[in-house]
Tab-separated table of C-alpha atoms in Angstrom:
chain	number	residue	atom	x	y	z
A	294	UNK	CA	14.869	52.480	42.367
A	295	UNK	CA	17.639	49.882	42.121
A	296	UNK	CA	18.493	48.246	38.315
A	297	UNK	CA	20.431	45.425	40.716
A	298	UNK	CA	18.943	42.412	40.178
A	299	UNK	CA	18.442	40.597	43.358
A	300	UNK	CA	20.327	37.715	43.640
A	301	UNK	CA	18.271	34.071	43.632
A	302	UNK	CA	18.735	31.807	46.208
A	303	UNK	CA	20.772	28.449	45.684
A	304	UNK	CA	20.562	25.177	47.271
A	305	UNK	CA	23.195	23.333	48.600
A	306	UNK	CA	24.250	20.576	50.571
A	307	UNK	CA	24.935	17.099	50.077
A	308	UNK	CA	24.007	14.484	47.281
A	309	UNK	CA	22.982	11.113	48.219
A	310	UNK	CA	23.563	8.399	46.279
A	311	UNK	CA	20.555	6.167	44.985
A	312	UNK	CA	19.407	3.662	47.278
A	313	UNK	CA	19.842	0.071	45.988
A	314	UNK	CA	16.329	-0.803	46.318
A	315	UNK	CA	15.700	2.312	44.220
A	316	UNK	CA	18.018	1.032	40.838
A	317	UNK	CA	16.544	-0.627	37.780
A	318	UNK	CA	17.039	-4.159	37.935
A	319	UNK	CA	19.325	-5.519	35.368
A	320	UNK	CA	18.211	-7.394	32.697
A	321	UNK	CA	19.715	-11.068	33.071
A	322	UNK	CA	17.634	-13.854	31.536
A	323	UNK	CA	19.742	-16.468	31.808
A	324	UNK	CA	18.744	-16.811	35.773
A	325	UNK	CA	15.577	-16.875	34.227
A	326	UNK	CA	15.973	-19.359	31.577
A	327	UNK	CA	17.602	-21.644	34.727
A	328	UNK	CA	14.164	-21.704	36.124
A	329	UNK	CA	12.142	-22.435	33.202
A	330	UNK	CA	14.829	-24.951	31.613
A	331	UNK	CA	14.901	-26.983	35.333
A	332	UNK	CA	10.896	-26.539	35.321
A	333	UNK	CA	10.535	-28.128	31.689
A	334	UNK	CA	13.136	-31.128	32.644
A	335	UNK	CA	11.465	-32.367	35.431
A	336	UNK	CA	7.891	-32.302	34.093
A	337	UNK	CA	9.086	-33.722	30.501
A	338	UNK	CA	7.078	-35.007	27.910
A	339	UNK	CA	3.570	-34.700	30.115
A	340	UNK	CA	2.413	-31.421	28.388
A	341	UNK	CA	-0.240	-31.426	30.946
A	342	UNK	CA	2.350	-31.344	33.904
A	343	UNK	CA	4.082	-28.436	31.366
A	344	UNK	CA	1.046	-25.976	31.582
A	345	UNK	CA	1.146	-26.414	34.961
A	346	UNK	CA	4.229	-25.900	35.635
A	347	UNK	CA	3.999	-22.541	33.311
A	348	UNK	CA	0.694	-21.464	35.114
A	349	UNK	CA	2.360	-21.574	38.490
A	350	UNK	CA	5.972	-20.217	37.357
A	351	UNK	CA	3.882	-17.058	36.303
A	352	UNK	CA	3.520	-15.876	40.157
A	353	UNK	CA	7.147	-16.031	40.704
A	354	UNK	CA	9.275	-15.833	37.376
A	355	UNK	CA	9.213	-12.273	35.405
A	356	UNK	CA	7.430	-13.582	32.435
A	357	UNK	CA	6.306	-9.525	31.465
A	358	UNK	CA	10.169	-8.552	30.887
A	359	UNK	CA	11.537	-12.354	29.561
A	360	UNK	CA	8.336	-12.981	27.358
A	361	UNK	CA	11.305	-13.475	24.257
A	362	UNK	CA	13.428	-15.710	26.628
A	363	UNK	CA	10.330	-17.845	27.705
A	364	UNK	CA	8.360	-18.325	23.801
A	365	UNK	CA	12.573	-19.020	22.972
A	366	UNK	CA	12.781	-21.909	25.389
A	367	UNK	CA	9.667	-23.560	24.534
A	368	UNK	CA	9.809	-23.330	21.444
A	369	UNK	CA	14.331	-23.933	20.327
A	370	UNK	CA	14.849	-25.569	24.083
A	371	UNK	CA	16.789	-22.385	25.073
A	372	UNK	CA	17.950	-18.926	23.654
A	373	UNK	CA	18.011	-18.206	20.206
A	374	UNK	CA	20.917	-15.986	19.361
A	375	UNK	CA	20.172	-13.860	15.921
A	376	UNK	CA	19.974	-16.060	12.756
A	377	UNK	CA	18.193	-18.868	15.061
A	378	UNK	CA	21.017	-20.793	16.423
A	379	UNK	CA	21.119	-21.648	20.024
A	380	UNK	CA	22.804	-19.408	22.188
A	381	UNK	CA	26.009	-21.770	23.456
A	382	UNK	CA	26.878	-20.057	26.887
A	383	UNK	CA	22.984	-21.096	28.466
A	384	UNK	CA	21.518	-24.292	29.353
A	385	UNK	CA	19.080	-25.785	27.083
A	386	UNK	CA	16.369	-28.436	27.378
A	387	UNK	CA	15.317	-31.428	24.870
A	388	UNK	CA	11.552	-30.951	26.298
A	389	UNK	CA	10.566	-28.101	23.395
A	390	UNK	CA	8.839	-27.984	20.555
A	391	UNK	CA	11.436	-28.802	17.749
A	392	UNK	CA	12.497	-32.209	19.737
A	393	UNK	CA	8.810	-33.298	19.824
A	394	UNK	CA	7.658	-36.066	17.307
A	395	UNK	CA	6.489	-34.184	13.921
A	396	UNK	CA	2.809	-35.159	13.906
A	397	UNK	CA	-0.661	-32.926	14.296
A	398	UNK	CA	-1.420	-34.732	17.551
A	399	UNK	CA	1.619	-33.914	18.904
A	400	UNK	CA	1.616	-30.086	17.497
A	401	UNK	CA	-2.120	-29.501	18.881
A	402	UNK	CA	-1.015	-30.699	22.122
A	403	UNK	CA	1.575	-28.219	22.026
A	404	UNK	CA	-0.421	-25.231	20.969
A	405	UNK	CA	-3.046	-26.180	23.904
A	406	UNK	CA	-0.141	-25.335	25.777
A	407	UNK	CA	0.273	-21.881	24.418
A	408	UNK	CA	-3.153	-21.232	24.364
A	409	UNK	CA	-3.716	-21.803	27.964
A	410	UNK	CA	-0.299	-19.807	28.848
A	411	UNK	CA	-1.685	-16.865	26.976
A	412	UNK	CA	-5.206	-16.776	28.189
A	413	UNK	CA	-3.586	-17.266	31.870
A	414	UNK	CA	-1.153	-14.310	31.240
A	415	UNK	CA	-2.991	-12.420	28.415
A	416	UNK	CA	-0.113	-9.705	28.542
A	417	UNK	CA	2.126	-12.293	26.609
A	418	UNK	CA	-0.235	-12.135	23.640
A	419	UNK	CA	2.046	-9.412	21.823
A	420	UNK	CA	4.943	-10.895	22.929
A	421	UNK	CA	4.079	-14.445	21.061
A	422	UNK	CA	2.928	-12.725	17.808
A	423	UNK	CA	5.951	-10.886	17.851
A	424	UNK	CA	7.639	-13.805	18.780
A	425	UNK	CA	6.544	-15.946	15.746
A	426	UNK	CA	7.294	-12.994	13.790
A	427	UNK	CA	10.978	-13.484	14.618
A	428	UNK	CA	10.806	-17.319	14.449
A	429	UNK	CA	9.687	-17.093	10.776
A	430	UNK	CA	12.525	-14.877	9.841
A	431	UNK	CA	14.857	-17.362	11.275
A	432	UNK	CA	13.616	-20.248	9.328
A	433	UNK	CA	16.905	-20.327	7.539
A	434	UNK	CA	18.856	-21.266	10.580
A	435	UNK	CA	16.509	-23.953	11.312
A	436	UNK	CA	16.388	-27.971	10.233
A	437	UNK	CA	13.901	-29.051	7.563
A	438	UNK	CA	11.989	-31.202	10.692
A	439	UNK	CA	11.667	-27.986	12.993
A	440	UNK	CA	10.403	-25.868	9.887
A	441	UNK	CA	7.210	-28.508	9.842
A	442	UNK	CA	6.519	-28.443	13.515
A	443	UNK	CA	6.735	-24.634	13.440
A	444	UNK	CA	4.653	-24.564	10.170
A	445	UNK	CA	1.864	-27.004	12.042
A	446	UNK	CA	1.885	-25.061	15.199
A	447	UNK	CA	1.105	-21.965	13.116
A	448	UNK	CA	-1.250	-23.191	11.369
A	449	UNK	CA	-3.226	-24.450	14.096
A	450	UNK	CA	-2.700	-21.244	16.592
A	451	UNK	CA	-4.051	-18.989	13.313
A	452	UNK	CA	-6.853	-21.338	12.945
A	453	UNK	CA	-7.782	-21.083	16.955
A	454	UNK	CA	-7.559	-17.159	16.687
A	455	UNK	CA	-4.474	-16.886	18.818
A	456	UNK	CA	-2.467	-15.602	16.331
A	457	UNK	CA	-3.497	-13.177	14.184
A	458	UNK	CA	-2.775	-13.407	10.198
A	459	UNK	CA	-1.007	-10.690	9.988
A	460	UNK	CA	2.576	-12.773	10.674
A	461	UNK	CA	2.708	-13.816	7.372
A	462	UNK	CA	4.640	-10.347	6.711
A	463	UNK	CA	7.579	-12.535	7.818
A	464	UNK	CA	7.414	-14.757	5.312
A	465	UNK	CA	7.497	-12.119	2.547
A	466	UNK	CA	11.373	-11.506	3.647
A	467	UNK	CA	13.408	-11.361	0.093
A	468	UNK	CA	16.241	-14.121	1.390
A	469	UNK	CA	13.412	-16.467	2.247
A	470	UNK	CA	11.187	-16.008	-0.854
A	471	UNK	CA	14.299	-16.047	-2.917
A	472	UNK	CA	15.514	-19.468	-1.793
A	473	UNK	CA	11.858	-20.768	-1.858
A	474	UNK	CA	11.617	-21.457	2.181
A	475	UNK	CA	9.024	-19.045	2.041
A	476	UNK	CA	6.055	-20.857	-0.068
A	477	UNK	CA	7.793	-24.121	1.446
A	478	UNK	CA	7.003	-23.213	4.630
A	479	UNK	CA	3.817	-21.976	3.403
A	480	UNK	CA	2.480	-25.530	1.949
A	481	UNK	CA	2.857	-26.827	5.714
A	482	UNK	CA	0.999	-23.558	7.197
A	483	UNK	CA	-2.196	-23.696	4.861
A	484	UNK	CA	-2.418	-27.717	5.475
A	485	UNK	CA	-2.257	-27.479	9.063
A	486	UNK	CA	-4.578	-24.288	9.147
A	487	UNK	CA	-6.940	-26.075	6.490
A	488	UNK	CA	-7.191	-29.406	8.084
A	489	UNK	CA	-8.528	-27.449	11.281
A	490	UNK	CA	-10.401	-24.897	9.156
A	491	UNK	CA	-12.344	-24.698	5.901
A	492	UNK	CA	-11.054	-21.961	3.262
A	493	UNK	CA	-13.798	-19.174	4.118
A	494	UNK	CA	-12.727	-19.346	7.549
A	495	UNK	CA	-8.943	-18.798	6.196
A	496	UNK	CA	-9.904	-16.426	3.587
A	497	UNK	CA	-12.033	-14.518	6.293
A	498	UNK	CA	-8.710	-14.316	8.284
A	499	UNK	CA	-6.399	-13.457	5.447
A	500	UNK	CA	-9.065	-10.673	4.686
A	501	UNK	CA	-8.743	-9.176	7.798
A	502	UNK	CA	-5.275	-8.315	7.840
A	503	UNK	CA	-4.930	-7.278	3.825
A	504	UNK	CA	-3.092	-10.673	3.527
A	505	UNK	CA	-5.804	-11.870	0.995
A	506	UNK	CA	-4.066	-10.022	-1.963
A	507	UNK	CA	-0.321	-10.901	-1.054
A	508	UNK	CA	0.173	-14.429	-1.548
A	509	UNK	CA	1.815	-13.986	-4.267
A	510	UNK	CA	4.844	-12.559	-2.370
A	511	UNK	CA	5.336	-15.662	-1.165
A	512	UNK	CA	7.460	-16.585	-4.783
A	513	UNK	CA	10.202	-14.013	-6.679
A	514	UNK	CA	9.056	-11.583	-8.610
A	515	UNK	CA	10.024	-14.072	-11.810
A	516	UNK	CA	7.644	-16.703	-10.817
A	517	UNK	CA	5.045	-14.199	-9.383
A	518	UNK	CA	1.820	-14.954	-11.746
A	519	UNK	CA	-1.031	-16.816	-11.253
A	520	UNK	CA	-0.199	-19.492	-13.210
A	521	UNK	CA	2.930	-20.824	-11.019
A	522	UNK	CA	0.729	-19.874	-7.757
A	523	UNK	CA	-1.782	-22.601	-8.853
A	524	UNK	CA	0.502	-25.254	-10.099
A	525	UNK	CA	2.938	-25.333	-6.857
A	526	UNK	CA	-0.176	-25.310	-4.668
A	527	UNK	CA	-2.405	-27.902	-6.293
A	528	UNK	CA	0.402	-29.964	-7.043
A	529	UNK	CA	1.028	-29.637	-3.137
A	530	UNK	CA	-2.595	-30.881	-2.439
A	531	UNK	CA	-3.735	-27.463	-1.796
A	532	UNK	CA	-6.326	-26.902	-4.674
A	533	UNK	CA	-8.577	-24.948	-2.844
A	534	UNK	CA	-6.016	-22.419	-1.836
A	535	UNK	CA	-4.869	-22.213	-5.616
A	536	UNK	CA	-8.460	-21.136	-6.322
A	537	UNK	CA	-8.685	-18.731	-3.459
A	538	UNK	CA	-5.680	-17.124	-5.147
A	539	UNK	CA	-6.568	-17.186	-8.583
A	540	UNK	CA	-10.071	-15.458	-7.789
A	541	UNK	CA	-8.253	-13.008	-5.392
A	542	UNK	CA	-6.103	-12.292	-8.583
A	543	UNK	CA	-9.463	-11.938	-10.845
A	544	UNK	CA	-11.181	-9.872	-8.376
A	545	UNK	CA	-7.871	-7.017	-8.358
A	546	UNK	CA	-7.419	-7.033	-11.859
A	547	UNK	CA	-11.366	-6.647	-12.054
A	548	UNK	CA	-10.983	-3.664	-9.653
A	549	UNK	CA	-7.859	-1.845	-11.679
A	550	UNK	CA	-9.813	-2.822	-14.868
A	551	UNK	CA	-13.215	-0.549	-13.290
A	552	UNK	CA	-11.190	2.125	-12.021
A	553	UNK	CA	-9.063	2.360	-15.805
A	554	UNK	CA	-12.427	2.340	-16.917
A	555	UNK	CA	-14.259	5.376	-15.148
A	556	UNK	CA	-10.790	7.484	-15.932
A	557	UNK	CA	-11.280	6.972	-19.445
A	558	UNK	CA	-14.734	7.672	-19.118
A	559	UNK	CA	-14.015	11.027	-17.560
A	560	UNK	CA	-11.028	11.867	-19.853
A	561	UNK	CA	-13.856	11.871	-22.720
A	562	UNK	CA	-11.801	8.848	-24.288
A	563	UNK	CA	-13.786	7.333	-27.873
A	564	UNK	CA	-16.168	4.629	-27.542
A	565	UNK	CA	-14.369	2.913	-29.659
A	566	UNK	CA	-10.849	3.337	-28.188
A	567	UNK	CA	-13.039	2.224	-24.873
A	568	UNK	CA	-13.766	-1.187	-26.165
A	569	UNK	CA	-10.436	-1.875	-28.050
A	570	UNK	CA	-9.065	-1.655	-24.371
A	571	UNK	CA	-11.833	-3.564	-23.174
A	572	UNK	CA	-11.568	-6.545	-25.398
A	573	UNK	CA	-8.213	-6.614	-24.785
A	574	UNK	CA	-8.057	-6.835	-21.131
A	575	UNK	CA	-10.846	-9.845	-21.491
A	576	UNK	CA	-8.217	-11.583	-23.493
A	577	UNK	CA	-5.526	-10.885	-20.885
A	578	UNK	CA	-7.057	-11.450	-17.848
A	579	UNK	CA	-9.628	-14.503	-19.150
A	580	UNK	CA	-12.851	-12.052	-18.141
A	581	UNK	CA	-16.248	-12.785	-19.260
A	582	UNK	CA	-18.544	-11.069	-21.294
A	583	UNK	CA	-20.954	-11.300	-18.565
A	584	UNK	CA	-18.424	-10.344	-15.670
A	585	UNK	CA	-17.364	-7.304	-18.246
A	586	UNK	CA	-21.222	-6.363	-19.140
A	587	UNK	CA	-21.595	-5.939	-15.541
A	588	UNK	CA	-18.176	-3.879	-14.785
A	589	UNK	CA	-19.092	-1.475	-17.721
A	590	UNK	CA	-23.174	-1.022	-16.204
A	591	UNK	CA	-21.335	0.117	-12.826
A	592	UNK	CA	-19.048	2.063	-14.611
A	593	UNK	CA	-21.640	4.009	-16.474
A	594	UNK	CA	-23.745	4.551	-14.081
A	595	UNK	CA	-20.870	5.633	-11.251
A	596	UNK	CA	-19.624	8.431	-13.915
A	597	UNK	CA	-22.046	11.175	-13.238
A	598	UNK	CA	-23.707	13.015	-10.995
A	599	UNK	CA	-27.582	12.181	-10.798
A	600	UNK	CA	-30.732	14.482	-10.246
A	601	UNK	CA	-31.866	13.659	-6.711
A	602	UNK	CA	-35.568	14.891	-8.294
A	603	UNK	CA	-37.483	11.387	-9.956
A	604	UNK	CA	-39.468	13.481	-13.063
A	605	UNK	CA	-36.012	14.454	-13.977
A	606	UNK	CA	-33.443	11.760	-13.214
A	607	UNK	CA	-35.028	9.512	-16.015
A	608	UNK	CA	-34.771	11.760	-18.917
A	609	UNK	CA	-30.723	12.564	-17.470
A	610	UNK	CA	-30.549	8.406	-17.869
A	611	UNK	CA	-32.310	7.840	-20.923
A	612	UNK	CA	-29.785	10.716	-22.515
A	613	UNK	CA	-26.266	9.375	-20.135
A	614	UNK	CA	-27.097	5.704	-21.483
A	615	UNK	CA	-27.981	6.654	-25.472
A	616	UNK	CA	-24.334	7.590	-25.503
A	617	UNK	CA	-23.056	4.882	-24.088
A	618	UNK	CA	-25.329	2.366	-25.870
A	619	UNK	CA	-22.809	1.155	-28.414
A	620	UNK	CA	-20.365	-0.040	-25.271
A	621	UNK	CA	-22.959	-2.015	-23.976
A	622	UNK	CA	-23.905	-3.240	-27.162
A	623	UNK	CA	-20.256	-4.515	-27.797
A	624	UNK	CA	-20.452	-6.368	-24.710
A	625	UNK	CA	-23.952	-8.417	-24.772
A	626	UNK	CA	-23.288	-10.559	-27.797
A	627	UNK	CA	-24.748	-13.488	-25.897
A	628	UNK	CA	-28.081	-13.912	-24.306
A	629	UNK	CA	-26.612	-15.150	-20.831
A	630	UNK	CA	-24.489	-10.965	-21.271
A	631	UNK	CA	-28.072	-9.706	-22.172
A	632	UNK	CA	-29.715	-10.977	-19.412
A	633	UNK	CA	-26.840	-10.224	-17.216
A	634	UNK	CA	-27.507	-6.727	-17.863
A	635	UNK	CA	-31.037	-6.769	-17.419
A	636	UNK	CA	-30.780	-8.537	-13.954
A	637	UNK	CA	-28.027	-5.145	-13.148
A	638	UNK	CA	-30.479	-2.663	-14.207
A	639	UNK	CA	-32.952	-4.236	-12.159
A	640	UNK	CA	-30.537	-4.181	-8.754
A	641	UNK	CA	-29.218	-0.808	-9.597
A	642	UNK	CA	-33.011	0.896	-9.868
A	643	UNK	CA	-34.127	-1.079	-6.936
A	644	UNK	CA	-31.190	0.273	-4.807
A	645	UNK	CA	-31.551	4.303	-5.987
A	646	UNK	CA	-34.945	4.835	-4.806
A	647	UNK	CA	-35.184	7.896	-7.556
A	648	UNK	CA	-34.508	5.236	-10.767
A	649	UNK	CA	-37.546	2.841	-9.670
A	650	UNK	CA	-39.603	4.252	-12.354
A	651	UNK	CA	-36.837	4.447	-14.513
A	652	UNK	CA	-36.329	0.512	-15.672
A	653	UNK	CA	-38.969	-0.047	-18.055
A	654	UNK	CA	-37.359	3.296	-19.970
A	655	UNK	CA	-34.025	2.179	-19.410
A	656	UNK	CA	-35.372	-1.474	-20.793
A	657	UNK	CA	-36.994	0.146	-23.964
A	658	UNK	CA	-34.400	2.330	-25.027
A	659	UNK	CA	-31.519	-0.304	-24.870
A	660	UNK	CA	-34.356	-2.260	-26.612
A	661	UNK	CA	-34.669	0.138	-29.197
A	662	UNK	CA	-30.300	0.761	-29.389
A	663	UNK	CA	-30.275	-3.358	-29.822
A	664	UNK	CA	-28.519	-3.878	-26.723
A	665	UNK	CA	-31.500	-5.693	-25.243
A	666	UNK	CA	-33.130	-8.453	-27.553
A	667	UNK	CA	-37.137	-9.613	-27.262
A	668	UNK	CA	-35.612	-12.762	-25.965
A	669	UNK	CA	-33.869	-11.795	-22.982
A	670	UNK	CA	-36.325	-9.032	-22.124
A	671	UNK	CA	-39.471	-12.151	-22.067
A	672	UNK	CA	-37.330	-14.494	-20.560
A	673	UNK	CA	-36.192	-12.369	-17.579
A	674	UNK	CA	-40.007	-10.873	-17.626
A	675	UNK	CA	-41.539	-14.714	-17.234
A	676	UNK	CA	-38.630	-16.594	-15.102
A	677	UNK	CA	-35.392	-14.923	-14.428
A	678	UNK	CA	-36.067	-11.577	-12.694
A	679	UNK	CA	-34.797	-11.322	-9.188
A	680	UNK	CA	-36.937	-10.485	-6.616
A	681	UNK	CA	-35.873	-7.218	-5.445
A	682	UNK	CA	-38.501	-4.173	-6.390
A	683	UNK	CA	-39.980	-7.697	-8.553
A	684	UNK	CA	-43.995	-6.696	-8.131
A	685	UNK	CA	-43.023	-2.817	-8.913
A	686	UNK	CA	-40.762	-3.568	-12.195
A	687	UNK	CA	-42.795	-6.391	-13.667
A	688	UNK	CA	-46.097	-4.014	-13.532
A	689	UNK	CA	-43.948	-1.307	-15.285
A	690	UNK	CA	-43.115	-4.070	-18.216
A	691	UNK	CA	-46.184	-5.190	-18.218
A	692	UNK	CA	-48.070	-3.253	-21.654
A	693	UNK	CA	-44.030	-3.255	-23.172
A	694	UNK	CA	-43.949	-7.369	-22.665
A	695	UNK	CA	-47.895	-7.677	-24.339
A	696	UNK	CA	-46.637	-5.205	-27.239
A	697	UNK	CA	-43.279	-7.637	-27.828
A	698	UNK	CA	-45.132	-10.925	-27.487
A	699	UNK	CA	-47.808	-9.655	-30.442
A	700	UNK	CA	-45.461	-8.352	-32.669
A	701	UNK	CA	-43.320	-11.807	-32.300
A	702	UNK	CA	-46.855	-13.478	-33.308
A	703	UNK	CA	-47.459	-11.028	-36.186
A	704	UNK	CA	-44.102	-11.503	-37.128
A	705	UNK	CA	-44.756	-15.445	-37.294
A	706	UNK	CA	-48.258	-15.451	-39.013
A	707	UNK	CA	-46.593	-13.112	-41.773
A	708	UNK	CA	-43.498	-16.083	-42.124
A	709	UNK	CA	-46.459	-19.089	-42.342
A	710	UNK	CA	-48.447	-16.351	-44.805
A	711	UNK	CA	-45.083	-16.094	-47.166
A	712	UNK	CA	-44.487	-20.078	-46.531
């Protein structure tokens, strides 16, 4: 048998060039910009005959591959080169947004614009977002005038849900937070977006997009603290965005606070090293006792593993909670922290089906550890109770209630007796 490989056929002939037809079209916008630029002069300042004119130009102009050159027109008048300035070799127009008069009714007659462009050609929606993206890290290289009609458009395009609130990143850039355009900027946003929108609506937004937490970005790391937040935006007019913040603020240290919590727990740390921290971090962060009683109930009850079986689940509480009694004793000086507590237990055995017939145990032993007093035990008994599990938890308290309201009459027929 032959080892001689047999030789493979080859091709050959001729090679063709490619057919004109058949090359990528080069990317020139400034044929493009023509179009748009002679479109935009002749309809003017009739933002009515604009739309028009932008709904009709979509059939014939590229706007898929000069979405950048297009959002750059309307918005500068022409191209923006990097930085923001105008590129000098193209045509402009004075029909755009930053030559318009600097008033809402004028900005919401330009977003109407850009809404109905980007519901007509919903491809452009990414292009705009990333558009505004770019615009806000420009700011620098614009006037103080076209900053506030770019801040007022924003605001009113994040209101209308065509744009999301994730474009704030921009703002967050360390040159623009440094030389305070950001939170400049940022005064013009929120009273645009606010005028249109209430501050759940805003908040609900900002929540979406993980933007909720960030606002203090918008200042240097020297000025970043509540405190400064809250002055420059109330003293803006924007007092209801100062209190978003400042609750935003309240609600993360809140969260770190739990979490340092439930690691100390599990590292076996002292009770008493427990509150020291604890006391301390209601002095730092201005806490309550009754917004701390009700971190340290979670916290306890979150650090173990519970019986799934009822008959034994209660005795595992009544022996997790004698240790822990002192915390919660440090932390219900005051009636309002007592019945704070109470109106916890009550929630937490109404939502774990296997504690329901838990609470009146749970009630009595941090009765008997004087965590609970009489007081707050017949008060949220005969008015305060909530209504979850109400019928089922007010039955259990029933004979323990009648035993506390005797011995407080024994108790006061023994005072009159020694009287």
């Amino acid at each position: 048998m032959s080892n001689q490989r047999q030789q493979k056929p080859t091709l050959t002939g001729q090679r063709f060039k490619t057919r004109k037809r058949d090359e990528k079209e080069k990317f020139d916008p400034s044929q493009f910009q023509e179009s748009i630029v002679q479109g935009l002069n002749q309809t003017g300042t009739d933002l009515e005959a604009v739309a028009k004119f932008l709904d009709a130009s979509g059939a014939k102009l590229d706007y898929r591959r000069y979405a950048e050159t297009l959002f750059d027109i309307l918005v500068a008048g022409g191209m923006l080169a990097p930085g923001g300035t105008l590129s000098d070799d193209v045509t402009c127009t004075e029909f755009c947004l930053f030559k318009a008069q600097e008033d809402m009714e004028t900005m919401q007659a330009y977003a109407q614009v850009f809404h109905k462009l980007i519901r007509r050609y919903k491809y452009l929606e990414k292009g705009f977002e990333e558009e505004i993206k770019k615009l806000l890290l420009f700011l620098k290289g614009f006037t103080e005038s076209e900053r506030n009609k770019l801040a007022m458009l924003t605001g009113i395009l994040l209101a209308s849900g065509s744009l999301s609130a994730s474009i704030l990143n921009s703002l967050f850039n360390e040159n623009l937070v440094k030389e305070g355009v950001s939170a400049c900027f940022a005064v013009k946003l929120f009273k645009s977006w606010l005028s249109e929108k209430d501050i759940n609506s805003v908040a609900a937004s900002l929540r979406k997009v993980g933007m909720d937490n960030r606002l203090m970005e918008l200042f240097p790391a020297n000025k970043r603290s509540c405190e400064h937040f809250s002055k420059y935006f109330t003293d803006a007019g924007l007092k209801e965005l100062s209190d978003f913040a400042r609750n935003q603020q309240s609600l993360g240290a809140r969260k770190e606070l739990q979490k340092e919590l439930q690691d100390q727990m599990s590292r076996g740390d002292s009770i008493k090293d427990i509150i020291a921290y604890l006391r301390e971090e209601i002095s730092r962060n201005n806490i309550s006792e009754q917004a701390m009683i009700g971190l340290i109930w979670s916290s306890v009850m979150s650090s173990v593993e519970w019986n799934k079986k009822e008959e034994l689940v209660t005795e595992q509480a009544i022996k997790h909670l004698k240790q822990y009694s002192p915390l919660l004793n440090a932390f219900t000086s005051r009636g309002l922290s007592e019945l704070t507590l109470l109106l916890k237990i009550q929630e937490y055995c109404y939502d774990n089906i296997h504690f329901m017939k838990a609470f009146q145990k749970i009630v009595v032993l941090l009765y008997r550890a004087d965590v609970l007093s009489e007081e707050a035990i017949l008060k949220w008994y005969n008015e305060a109770h909530l209504a979850k599990g109400k019928s089922v938890f007010l039955e259990q308290m029933k004979k323990f209630v009648e035993w506390l309201k005797n011995a407080e009459e024994e108790s006061e027929s023994e005072e009159e007796e020694a009287d």
